[in-house]
Coordinates of C-alpha atoms in Angstrom, one line a residue:
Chain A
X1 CA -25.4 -10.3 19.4
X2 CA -21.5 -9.1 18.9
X3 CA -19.3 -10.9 16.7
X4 CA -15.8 -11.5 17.8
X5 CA -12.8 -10.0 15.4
X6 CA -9.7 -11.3 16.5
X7 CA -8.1 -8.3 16.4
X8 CA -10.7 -7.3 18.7
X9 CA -12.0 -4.2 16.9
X10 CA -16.1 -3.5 17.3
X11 CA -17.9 -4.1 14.0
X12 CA -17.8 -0.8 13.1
X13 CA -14.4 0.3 13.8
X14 CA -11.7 0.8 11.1
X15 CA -8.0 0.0 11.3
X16 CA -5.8 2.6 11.8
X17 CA -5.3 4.9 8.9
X18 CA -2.0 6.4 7.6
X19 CA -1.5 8.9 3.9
X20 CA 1.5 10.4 3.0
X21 CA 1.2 12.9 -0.1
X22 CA 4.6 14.1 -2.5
X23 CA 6.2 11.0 -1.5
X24 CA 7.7 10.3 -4.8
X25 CA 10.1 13.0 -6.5
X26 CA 9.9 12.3 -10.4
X27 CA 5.8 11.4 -10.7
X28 CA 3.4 14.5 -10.7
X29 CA 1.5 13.4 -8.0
X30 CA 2.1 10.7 -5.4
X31 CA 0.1 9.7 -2.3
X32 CA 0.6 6.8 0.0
X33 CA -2.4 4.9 1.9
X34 CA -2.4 1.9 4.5
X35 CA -5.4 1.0 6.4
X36 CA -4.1 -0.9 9.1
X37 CA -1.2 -3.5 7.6
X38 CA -2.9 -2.7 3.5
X39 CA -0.6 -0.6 2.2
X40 CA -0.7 0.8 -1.1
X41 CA 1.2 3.6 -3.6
X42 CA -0.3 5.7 -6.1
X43 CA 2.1 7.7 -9.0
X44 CA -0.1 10.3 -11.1
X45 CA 1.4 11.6 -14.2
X46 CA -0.4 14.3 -16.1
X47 CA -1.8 15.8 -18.2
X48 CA 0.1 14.5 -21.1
X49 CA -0.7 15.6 -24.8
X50 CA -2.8 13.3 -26.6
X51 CA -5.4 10.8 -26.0
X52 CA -5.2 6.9 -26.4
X53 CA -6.7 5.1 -30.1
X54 CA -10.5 4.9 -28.9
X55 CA -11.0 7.5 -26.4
X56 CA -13.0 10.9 -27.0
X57 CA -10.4 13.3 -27.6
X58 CA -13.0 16.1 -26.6
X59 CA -12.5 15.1 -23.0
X60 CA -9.4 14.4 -21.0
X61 CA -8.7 10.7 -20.5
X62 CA -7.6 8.7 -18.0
X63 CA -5.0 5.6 -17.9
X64 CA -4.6 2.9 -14.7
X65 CA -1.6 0.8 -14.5
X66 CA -2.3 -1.5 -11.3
X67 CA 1.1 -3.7 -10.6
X68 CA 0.5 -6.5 -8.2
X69 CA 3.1 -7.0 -5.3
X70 CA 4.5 -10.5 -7.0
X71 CA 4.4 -11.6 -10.3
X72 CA 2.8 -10.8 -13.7
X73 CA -0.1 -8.9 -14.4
X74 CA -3.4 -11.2 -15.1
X75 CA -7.1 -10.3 -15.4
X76 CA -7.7 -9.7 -11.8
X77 CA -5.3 -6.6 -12.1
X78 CA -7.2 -5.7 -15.2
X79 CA -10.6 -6.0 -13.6
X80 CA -9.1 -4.1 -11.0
X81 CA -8.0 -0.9 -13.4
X82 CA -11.1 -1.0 -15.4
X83 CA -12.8 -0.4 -12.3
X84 CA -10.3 2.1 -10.7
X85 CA -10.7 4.1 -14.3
X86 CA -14.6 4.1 -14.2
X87 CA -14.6 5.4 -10.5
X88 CA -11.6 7.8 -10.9
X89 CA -13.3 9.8 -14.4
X90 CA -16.5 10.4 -12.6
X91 CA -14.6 12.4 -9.7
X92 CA -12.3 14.1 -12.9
X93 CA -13.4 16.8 -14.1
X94 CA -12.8 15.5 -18.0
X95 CA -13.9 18.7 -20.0
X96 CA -11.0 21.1 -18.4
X97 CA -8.0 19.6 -20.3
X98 CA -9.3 17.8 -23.4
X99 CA -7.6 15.3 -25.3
X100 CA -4.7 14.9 -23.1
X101 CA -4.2 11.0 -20.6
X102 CA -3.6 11.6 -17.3
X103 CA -1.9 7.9 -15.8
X104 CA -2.6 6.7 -13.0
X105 CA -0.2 3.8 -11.3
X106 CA -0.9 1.8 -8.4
X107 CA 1.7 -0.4 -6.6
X108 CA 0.6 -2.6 -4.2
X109 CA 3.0 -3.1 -1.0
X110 CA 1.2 -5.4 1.1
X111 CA -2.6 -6.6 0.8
X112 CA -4.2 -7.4 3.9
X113 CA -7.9 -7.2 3.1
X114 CA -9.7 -4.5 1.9
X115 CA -6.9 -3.4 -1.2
X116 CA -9.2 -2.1 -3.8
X117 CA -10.9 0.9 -1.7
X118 CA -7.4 1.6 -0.4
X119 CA -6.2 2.0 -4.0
X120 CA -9.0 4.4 -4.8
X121 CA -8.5 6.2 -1.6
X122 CA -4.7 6.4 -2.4
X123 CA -5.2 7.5 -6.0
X124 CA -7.4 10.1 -4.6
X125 CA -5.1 11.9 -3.2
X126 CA -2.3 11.3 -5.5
X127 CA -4.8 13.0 -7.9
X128 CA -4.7 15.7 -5.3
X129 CA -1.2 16.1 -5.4
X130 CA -0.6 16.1 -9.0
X131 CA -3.4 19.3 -9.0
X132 CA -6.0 17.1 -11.4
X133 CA -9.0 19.3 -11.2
X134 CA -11.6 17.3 -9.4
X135 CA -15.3 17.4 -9.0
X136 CA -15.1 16.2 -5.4
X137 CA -13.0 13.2 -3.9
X138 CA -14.2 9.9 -3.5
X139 CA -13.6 8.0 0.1
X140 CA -13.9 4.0 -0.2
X141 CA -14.3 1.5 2.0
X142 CA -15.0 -2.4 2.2
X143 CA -18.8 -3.9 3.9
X144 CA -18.7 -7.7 4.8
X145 CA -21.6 -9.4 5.9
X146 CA -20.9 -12.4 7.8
X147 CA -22.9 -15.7 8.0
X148 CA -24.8 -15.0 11.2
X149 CA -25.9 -11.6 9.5
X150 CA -23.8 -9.0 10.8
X151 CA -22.2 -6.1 8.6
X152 CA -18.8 -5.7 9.6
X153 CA -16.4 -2.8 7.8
X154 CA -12.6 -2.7 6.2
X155 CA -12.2 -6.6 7.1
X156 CA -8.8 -8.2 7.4
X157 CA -7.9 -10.4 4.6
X158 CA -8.6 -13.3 7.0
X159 CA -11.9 -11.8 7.6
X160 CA -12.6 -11.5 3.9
X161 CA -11.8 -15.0 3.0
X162 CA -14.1 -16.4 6.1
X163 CA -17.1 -13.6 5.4
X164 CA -20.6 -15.0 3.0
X165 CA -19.9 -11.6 1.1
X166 CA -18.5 -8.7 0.7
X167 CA -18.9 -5.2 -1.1
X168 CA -16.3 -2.7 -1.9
X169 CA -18.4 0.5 -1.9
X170 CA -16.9 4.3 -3.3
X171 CA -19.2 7.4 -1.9
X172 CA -18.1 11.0 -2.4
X173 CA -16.4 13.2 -0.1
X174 CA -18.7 15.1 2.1
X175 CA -18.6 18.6 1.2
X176 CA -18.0 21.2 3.6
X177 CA -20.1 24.1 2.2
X178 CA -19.0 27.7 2.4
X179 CA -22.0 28.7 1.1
X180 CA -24.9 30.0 3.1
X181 CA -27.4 27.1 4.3
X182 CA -30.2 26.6 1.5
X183 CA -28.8 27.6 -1.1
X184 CA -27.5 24.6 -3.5
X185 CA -28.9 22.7 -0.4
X186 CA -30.9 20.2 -2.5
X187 CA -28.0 19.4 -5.3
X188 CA -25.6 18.7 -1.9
X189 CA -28.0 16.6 -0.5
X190 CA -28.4 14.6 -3.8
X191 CA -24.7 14.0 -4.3
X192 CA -24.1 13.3 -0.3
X193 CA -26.7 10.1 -0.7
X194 CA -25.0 9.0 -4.0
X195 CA -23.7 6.1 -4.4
X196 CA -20.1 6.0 -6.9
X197 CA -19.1 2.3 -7.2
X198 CA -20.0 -0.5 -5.8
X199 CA -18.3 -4.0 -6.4
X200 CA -19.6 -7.0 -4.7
X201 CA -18.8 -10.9 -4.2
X202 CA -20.6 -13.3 -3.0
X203 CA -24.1 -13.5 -2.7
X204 CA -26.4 -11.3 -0.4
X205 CA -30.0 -10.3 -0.2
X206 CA -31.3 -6.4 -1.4
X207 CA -32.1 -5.5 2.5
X208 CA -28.3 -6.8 3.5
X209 CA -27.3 -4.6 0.8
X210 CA -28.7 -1.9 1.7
X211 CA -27.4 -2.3 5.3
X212 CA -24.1 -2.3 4.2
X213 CA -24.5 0.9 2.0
X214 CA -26.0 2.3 5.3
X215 CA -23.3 1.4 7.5
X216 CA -20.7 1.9 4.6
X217 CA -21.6 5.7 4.3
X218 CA -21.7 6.3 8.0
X219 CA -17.9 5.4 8.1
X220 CA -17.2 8.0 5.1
X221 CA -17.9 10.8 7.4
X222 CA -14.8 9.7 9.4
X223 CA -12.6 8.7 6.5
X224 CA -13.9 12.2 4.5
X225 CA -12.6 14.2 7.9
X226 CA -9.1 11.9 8.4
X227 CA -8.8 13.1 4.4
X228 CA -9.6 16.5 5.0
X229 CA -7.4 17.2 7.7
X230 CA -4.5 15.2 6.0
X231 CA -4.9 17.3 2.9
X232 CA -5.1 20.4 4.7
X233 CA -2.4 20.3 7.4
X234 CA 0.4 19.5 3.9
X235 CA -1.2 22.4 2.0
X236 CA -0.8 24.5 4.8
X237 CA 3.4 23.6 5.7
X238 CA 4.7 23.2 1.9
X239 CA 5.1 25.8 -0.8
X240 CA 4.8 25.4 -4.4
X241 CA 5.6 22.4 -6.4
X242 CA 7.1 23.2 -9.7
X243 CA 6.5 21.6 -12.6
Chain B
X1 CA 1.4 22.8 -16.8
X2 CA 3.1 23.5 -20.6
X3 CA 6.3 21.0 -19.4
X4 CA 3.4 18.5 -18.1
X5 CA 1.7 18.1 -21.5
X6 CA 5.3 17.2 -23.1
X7 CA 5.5 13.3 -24.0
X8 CA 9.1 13.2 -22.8
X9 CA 11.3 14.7 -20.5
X10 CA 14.4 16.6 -22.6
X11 CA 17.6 17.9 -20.5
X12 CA 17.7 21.3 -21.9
X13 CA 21.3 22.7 -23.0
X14 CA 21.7 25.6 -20.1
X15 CA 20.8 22.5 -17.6
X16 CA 23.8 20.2 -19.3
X17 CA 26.3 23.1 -19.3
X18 CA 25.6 23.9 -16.2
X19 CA 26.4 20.4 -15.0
X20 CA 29.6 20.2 -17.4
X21 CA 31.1 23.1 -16.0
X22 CA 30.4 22.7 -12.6
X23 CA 32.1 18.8 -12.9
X24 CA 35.3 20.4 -14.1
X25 CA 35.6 22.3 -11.2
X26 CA 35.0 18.9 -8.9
X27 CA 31.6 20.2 -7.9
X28 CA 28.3 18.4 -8.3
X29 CA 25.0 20.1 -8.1
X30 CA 23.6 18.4 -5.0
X31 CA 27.1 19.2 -3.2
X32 CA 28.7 16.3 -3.2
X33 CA 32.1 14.9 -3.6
X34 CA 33.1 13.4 -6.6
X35 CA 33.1 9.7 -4.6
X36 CA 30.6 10.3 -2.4
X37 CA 27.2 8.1 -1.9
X38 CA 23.6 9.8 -1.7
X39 CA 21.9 9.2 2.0
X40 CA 21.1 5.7 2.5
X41 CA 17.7 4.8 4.2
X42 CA 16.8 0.7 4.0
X43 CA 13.4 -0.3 5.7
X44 CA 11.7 -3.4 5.8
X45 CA 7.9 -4.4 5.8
X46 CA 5.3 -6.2 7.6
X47 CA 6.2 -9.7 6.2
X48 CA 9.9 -11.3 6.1
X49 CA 11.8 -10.8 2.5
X50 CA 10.0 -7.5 1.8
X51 CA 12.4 -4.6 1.7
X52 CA 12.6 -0.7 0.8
X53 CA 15.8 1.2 0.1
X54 CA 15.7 4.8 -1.2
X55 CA 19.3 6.1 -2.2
X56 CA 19.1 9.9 -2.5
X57 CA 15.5 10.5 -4.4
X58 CA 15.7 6.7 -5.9
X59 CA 12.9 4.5 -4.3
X60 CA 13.7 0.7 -5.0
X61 CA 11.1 -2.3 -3.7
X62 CA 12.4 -5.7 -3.1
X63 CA 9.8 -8.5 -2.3
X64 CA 11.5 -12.5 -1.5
X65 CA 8.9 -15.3 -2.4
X66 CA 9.6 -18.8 -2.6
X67 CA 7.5 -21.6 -4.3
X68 CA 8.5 -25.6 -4.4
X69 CA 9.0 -26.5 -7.9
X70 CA 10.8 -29.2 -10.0
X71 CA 14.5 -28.6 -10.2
X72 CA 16.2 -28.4 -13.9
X73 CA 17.4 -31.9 -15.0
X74 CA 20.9 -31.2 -15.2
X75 CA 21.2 -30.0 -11.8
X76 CA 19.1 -31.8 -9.3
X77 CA 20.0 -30.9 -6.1
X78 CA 19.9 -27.1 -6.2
X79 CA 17.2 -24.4 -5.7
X80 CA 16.9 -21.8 -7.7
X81 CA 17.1 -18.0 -7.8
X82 CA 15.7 -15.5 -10.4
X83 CA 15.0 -11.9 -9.9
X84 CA 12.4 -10.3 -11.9
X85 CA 12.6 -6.5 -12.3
X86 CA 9.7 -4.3 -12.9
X87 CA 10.5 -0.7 -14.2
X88 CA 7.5 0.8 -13.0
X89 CA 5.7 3.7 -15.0
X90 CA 5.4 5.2 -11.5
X91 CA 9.4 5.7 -11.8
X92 CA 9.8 7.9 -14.8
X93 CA 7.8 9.1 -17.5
X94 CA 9.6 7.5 -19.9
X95 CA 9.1 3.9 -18.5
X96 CA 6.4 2.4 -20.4
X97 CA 4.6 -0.9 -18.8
X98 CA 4.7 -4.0 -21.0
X99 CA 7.6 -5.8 -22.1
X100 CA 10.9 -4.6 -20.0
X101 CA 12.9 -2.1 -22.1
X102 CA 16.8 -2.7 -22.7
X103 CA 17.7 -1.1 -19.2
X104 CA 15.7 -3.3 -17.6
X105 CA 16.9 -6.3 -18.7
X106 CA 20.2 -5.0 -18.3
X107 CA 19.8 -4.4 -15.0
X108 CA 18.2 -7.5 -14.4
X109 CA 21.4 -8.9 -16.3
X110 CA 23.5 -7.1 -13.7
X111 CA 22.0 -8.1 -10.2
X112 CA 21.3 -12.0 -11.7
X113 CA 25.2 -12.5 -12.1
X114 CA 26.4 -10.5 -9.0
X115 CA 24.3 -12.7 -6.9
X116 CA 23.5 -15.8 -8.4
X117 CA 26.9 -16.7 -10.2
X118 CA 28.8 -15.7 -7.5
X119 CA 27.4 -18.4 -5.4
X120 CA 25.9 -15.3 -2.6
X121 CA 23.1 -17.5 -2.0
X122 CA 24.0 -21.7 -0.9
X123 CA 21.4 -23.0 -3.2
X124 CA 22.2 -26.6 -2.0
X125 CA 20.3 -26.0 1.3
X126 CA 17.3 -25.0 -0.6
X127 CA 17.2 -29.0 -1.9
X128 CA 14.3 -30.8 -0.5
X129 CA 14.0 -34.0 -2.6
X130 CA 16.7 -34.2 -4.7
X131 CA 15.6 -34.7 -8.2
X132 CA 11.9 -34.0 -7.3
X133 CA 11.6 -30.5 -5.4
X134 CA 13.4 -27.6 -4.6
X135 CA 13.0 -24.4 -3.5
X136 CA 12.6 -21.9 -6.3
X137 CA 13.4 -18.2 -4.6
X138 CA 11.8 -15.1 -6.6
X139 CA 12.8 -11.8 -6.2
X140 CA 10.2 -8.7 -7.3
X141 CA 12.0 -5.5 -7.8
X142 CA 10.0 -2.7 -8.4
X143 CA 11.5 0.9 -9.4
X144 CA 9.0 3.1 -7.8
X145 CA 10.9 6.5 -8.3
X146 CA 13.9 7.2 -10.7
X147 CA 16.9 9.5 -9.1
X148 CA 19.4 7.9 -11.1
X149 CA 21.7 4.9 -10.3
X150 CA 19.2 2.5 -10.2
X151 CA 21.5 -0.4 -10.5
X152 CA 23.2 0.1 -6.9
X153 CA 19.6 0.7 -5.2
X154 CA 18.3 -2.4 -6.7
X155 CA 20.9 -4.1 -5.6
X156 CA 20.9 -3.3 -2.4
X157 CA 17.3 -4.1 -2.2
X158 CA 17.4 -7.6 -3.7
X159 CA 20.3 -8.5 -0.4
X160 CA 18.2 -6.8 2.4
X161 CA 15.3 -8.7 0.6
X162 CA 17.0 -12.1 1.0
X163 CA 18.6 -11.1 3.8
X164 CA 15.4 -11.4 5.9
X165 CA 13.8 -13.4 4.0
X166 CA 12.4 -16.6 5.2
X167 CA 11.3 -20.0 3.8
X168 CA 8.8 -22.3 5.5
X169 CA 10.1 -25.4 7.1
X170 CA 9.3 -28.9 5.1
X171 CA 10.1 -32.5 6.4
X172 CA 10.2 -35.7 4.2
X173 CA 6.9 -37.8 5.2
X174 CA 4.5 -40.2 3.6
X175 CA 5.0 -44.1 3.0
X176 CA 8.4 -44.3 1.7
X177 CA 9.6 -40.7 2.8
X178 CA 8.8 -39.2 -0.5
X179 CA 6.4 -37.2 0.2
X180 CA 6.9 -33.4 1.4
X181 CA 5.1 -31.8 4.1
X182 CA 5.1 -28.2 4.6
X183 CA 5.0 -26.5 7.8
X184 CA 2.8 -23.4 8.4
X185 CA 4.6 -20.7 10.2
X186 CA 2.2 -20.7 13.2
X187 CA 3.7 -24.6 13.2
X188 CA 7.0 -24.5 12.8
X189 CA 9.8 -21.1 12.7
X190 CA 10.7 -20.6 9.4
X191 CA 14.0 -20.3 8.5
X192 CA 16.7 -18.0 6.6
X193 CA 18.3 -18.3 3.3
X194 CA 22.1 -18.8 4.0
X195 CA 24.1 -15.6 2.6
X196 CA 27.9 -16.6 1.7
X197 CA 28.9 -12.7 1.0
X198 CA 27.3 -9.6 0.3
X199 CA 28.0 -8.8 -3.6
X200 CA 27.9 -4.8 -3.5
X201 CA 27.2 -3.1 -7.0
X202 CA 29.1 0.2 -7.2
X203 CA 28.5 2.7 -10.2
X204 CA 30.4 5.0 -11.7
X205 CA 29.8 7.6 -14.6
X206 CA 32.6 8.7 -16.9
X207 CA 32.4 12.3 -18.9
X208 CA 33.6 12.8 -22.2
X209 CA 36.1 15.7 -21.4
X210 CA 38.8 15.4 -19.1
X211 CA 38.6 11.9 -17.7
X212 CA 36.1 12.7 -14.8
X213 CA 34.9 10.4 -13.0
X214 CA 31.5 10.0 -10.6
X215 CA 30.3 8.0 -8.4
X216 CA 26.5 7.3 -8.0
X217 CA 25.2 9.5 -10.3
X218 CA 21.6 11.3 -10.2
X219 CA 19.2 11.0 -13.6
X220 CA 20.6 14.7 -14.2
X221 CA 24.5 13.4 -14.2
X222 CA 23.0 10.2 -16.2
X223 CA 21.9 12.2 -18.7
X224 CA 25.0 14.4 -19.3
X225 CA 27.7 11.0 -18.7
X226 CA 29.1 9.6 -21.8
X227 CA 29.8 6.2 -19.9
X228 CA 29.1 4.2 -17.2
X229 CA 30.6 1.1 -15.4
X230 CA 29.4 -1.3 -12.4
X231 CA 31.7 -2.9 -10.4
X232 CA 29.9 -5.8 -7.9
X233 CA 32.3 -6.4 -5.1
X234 CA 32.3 -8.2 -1.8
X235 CA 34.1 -7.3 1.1
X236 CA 36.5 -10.8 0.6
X237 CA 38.0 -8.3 -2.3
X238 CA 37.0 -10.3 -4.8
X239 CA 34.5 -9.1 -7.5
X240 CA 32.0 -10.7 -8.4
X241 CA 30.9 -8.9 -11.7
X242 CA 32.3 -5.8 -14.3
X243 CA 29.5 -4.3 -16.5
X244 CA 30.8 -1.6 -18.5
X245 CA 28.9 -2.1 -21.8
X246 CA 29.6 0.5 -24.6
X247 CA 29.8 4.2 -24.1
X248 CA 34.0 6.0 -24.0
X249 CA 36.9 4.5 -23.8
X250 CA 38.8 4.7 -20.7
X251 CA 42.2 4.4 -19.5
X252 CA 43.1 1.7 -17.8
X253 CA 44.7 3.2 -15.1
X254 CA 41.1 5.0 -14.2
X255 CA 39.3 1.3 -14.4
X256 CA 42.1 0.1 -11.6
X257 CA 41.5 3.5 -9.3
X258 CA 37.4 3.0 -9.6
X259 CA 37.5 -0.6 -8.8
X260 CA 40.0 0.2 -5.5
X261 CA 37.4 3.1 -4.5
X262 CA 34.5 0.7 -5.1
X263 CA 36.1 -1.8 -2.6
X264 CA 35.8 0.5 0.1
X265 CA 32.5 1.7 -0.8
X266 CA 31.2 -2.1 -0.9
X267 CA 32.6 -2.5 2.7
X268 CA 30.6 0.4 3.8
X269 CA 27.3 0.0 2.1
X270 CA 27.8 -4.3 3.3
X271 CA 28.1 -3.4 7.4
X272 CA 25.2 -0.6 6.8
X273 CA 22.7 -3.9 5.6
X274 CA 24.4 -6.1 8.4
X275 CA 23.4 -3.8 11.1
X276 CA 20.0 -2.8 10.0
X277 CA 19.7 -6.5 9.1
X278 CA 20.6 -7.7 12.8
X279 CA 18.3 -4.7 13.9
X280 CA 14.9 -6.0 12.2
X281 CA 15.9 -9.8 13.2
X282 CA 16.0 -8.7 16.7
X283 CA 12.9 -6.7 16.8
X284 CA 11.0 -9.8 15.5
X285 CA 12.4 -11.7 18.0
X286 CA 11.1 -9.2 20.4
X287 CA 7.7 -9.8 18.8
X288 CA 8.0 -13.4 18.5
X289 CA 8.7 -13.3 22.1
X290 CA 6.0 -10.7 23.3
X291 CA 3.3 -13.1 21.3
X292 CA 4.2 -16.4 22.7
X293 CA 3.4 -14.7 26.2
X294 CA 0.3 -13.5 25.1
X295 CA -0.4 -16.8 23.8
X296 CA 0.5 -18.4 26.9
X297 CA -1.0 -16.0 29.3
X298 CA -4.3 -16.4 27.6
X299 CA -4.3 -20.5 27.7
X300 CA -3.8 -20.0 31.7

């Protein structure tokens, strides 16, 4: 049985994605990411000397600063940069730069459904721009499960509001191996089925859960390769950024 | 890296100089004329009242909401304006998020009284129920990238903002017409704010040596300046505001030539909003147009 989106995409099919990287000229690292009419910005600043009151200082720490489109900051922006930080320092790799805070701003231009794995997604990159040294990148996306039973992906924020529940779900990039097959084949495989973050509303059972993950990670490979070949195709036309 | 891990960003001395030297020569170091604007780019979002200008490498945000709300006591049949401004940690390294520093309030300061105590906006028309509700416009500016002269960009972005901004459409309903119904957009077309005049902000910088005078510096020139003065003009020739708080003292005769050089600035900068204005409201007249087919062609 299909469900109809009234956009008219298939269940599986994602909006049209757009990232521009360098955007901004005085932040370290900047990235821009819309899926479809979500747009968001990301402004990385970093490494700066010195660690916040109760983090480690034998590990680099990291700061989010999420600012809503329209009016002051409340708890749903701070739920929203707790979770950002937890999912952005297990991509960091926090033991190359210790005690220095790298921040991390996100600006929201327009939420249509779907904001909080285009944040991560943006930051991502913007991470990438500013040169943070990363384990791997993270690609996010949103799993809704409607009331007739259907998993649909990266709803519309009309979708979302309709939908029984909804998961925002983080998976690592893909890797594309240089090395020879067999090799660290099993520690690949491992992180490939991991699982980063995963946020959920609304009430589902485990099997719909796990459907979601399922069709969740499917879409990565596409979002890993649009992110891949973004990345790549910048690196390869711009020289040095100083400073 | 080493430049990275510092907590602030310091103009070293070669650097201002450089900058000194070259100004008493009339040159600047992105090779413009002493009067001359940065590139101009405004672009608008997906919904009405959202707006993006970048002026040279500033990046300014400008979002239009409006909310029904009880107007104050002493003035009951007029809506309300107030512009919040949000310098954004993303802008500058220095900016820190939390309470708004003293440039930010300044600037705030600055944009309030060029628009809303010059009468730009009628706020009469945005009176539903007098003494009960009126329309209470809010304008979000957000400082995404520091370049310098943020005062002109954000200007610039609060009047494209309004400028396309649209409020829903209410009607007086209920028992004893006292009641106010607001119309979704599917429903009924919202409409636009009514703009009297375009109040333009024009900045100059003033160095110490010399008398030489900028217009529209970059953070680099902002850091070197020893003064600084905004002049908010329409294109009626009057002005709207003066804001030149503290820094040298400057002849008189230099105050007169900057505000005549601003007027003709203002007229530019106002026809460059007017035509990219008119632009967007025809493409969504387009779309309106191009949906209502769809809409109708899909009924039949």
């Amino acid at each position: 049985m299909e469900i109809d989106r009234t956009d008219g995409r298939s269940p599986n099919q994602l909006r049209p994605l757009a990232c521009s990287r360098g955007i901004l000229h005085r932040s370290h690292g900047s990235a821009s990411w819309s899926q479809g009419d979500t747009r968001v910005i990301a402004a990385v600043y970093g490494p700066k000397a010195g660690t916040k009151k109760n983090e480690n200082p034998e590990r680099a720490c990291l700061e989010v600063i999420w600012k809503p489109k329209t009016g002051q900051s409340g708890k749903e922006e701070k739920e929203y940069e707790t979770i950002l930080k937890r999912t952005l320092q297990s991509i960091c790799i926090l033991t190359i730069n210790p005690n220095t805070t790298t921040s991390i701003i996100i600006q929201v231009v327009h939420d249509d459904g779907s904001l909080l794995p285009c944040a991560v997604n943006a930051a991502c990159v913007a991470l990438v721009d500013a040169g943070i040294p990363l384990k791997h990148l993270a690609v996010s996306i949103c799993c809704c499960l409607a009331t007739c039973g259907h998993v649909i992906l990266d709803p519309t924020k009309l979708e979302e509001e309709k939908m029984k529940a909804f998961a925002y779900l983080v998976f690592p990039n893909s890797i594309n191996s240089i090395l020879p097959e067999g090799s660290s084949h099993t520690k690949s495989k491992q992180l490939e089925d991991g699982l980063v973050t995963s946020v959920t509303h609304g009430g589902m059972s485990v099997e719909d859960y796990f459907h979601c993950l399922d069709r969740g990670r499917a879409a990565t490979a596409r979002l890993s390769d649009f992110l891949r070949k973004n990345l790549q195709s910048q690196v390869l036309g711009e020289g040095s950024k100083a400073g | 890296m080493e430049q990275r891990l510092a907590n602030a960003w310091h103009m070293t001395v070669n650097e201002k100089k450089f900058i000194e030297a070259a100004l008493l020569l009339g040159l600047r170091n992105d090779g413009r004329n002493l009067y001359d604007y940065r590139k101009l780019t405004i672009k608008f979002g997906r919904e009405d009242g959202s707006s993006e200008v970048q002026l040279g490498q500033t990046r300014v945000m400008g979002f239009a909401t409006c909310k029904l709300v009880q107007p104050y006591r002493d003035r009951p049949n007029e809506g309300t304006i107030s512009i919040f401004t949000e310098f954004s940690p993303m802008a500058d390294p220095s900016f820190e998020s939390g309470r708004p520093g003293e440039s930010a309030v300044e600037l705030g300061r600055v944009i309030d009284r060029g628009l809303r105590e010059s009468r730009a906006v009628d706020v009469e028309s945005l009176c539903v129920l007098a003494g009960r509700f009126i329309w209470a416009v809010r304008i979000d500016l957000h400082i995404l990238d520091n370049g310098g002269n943020l005062v002109d960009a954000a200007n610039i972005a609060a009047l494209a903002a309004l400028s396309t901004f649209r409020r829903p459409e209410c009607s007086l309903g209920g028992e004893d017409n006292q009641e106010v119904i607001v119309h979704p957009p599917e429903a009924r077309e919202p409409l636009p704010l009514t703009l009297h005049h375009l109040p333009i902000a024009v900045t100059f910088a003033f160095l110490s040596e010399e008398s030489i005078v900028i217009l529209d510096p970059t953070h680099l020139e902002e850091a070197v300046m020893g003064g600084r003065m905004t002049a908010t003009l329409n294109t009626n020739g009057s002005i709207c505001s003066i804001q030149k708080a503290g820094g040298d003292g400057i002849p008189q005769s230099v105050i007169m030539q900057c505000i005549r050089i601003a007027a003709s600035k203002a007229a530019d900068i106002s026809s460059k909003i007017k035509d990219v204005v008119e632009a967007y409201n025809n493409e969504r007249s387009l779309r309106k147009i191009k949906r209502h087919h769809v809409g109708v062609a899909a009924k039949q």
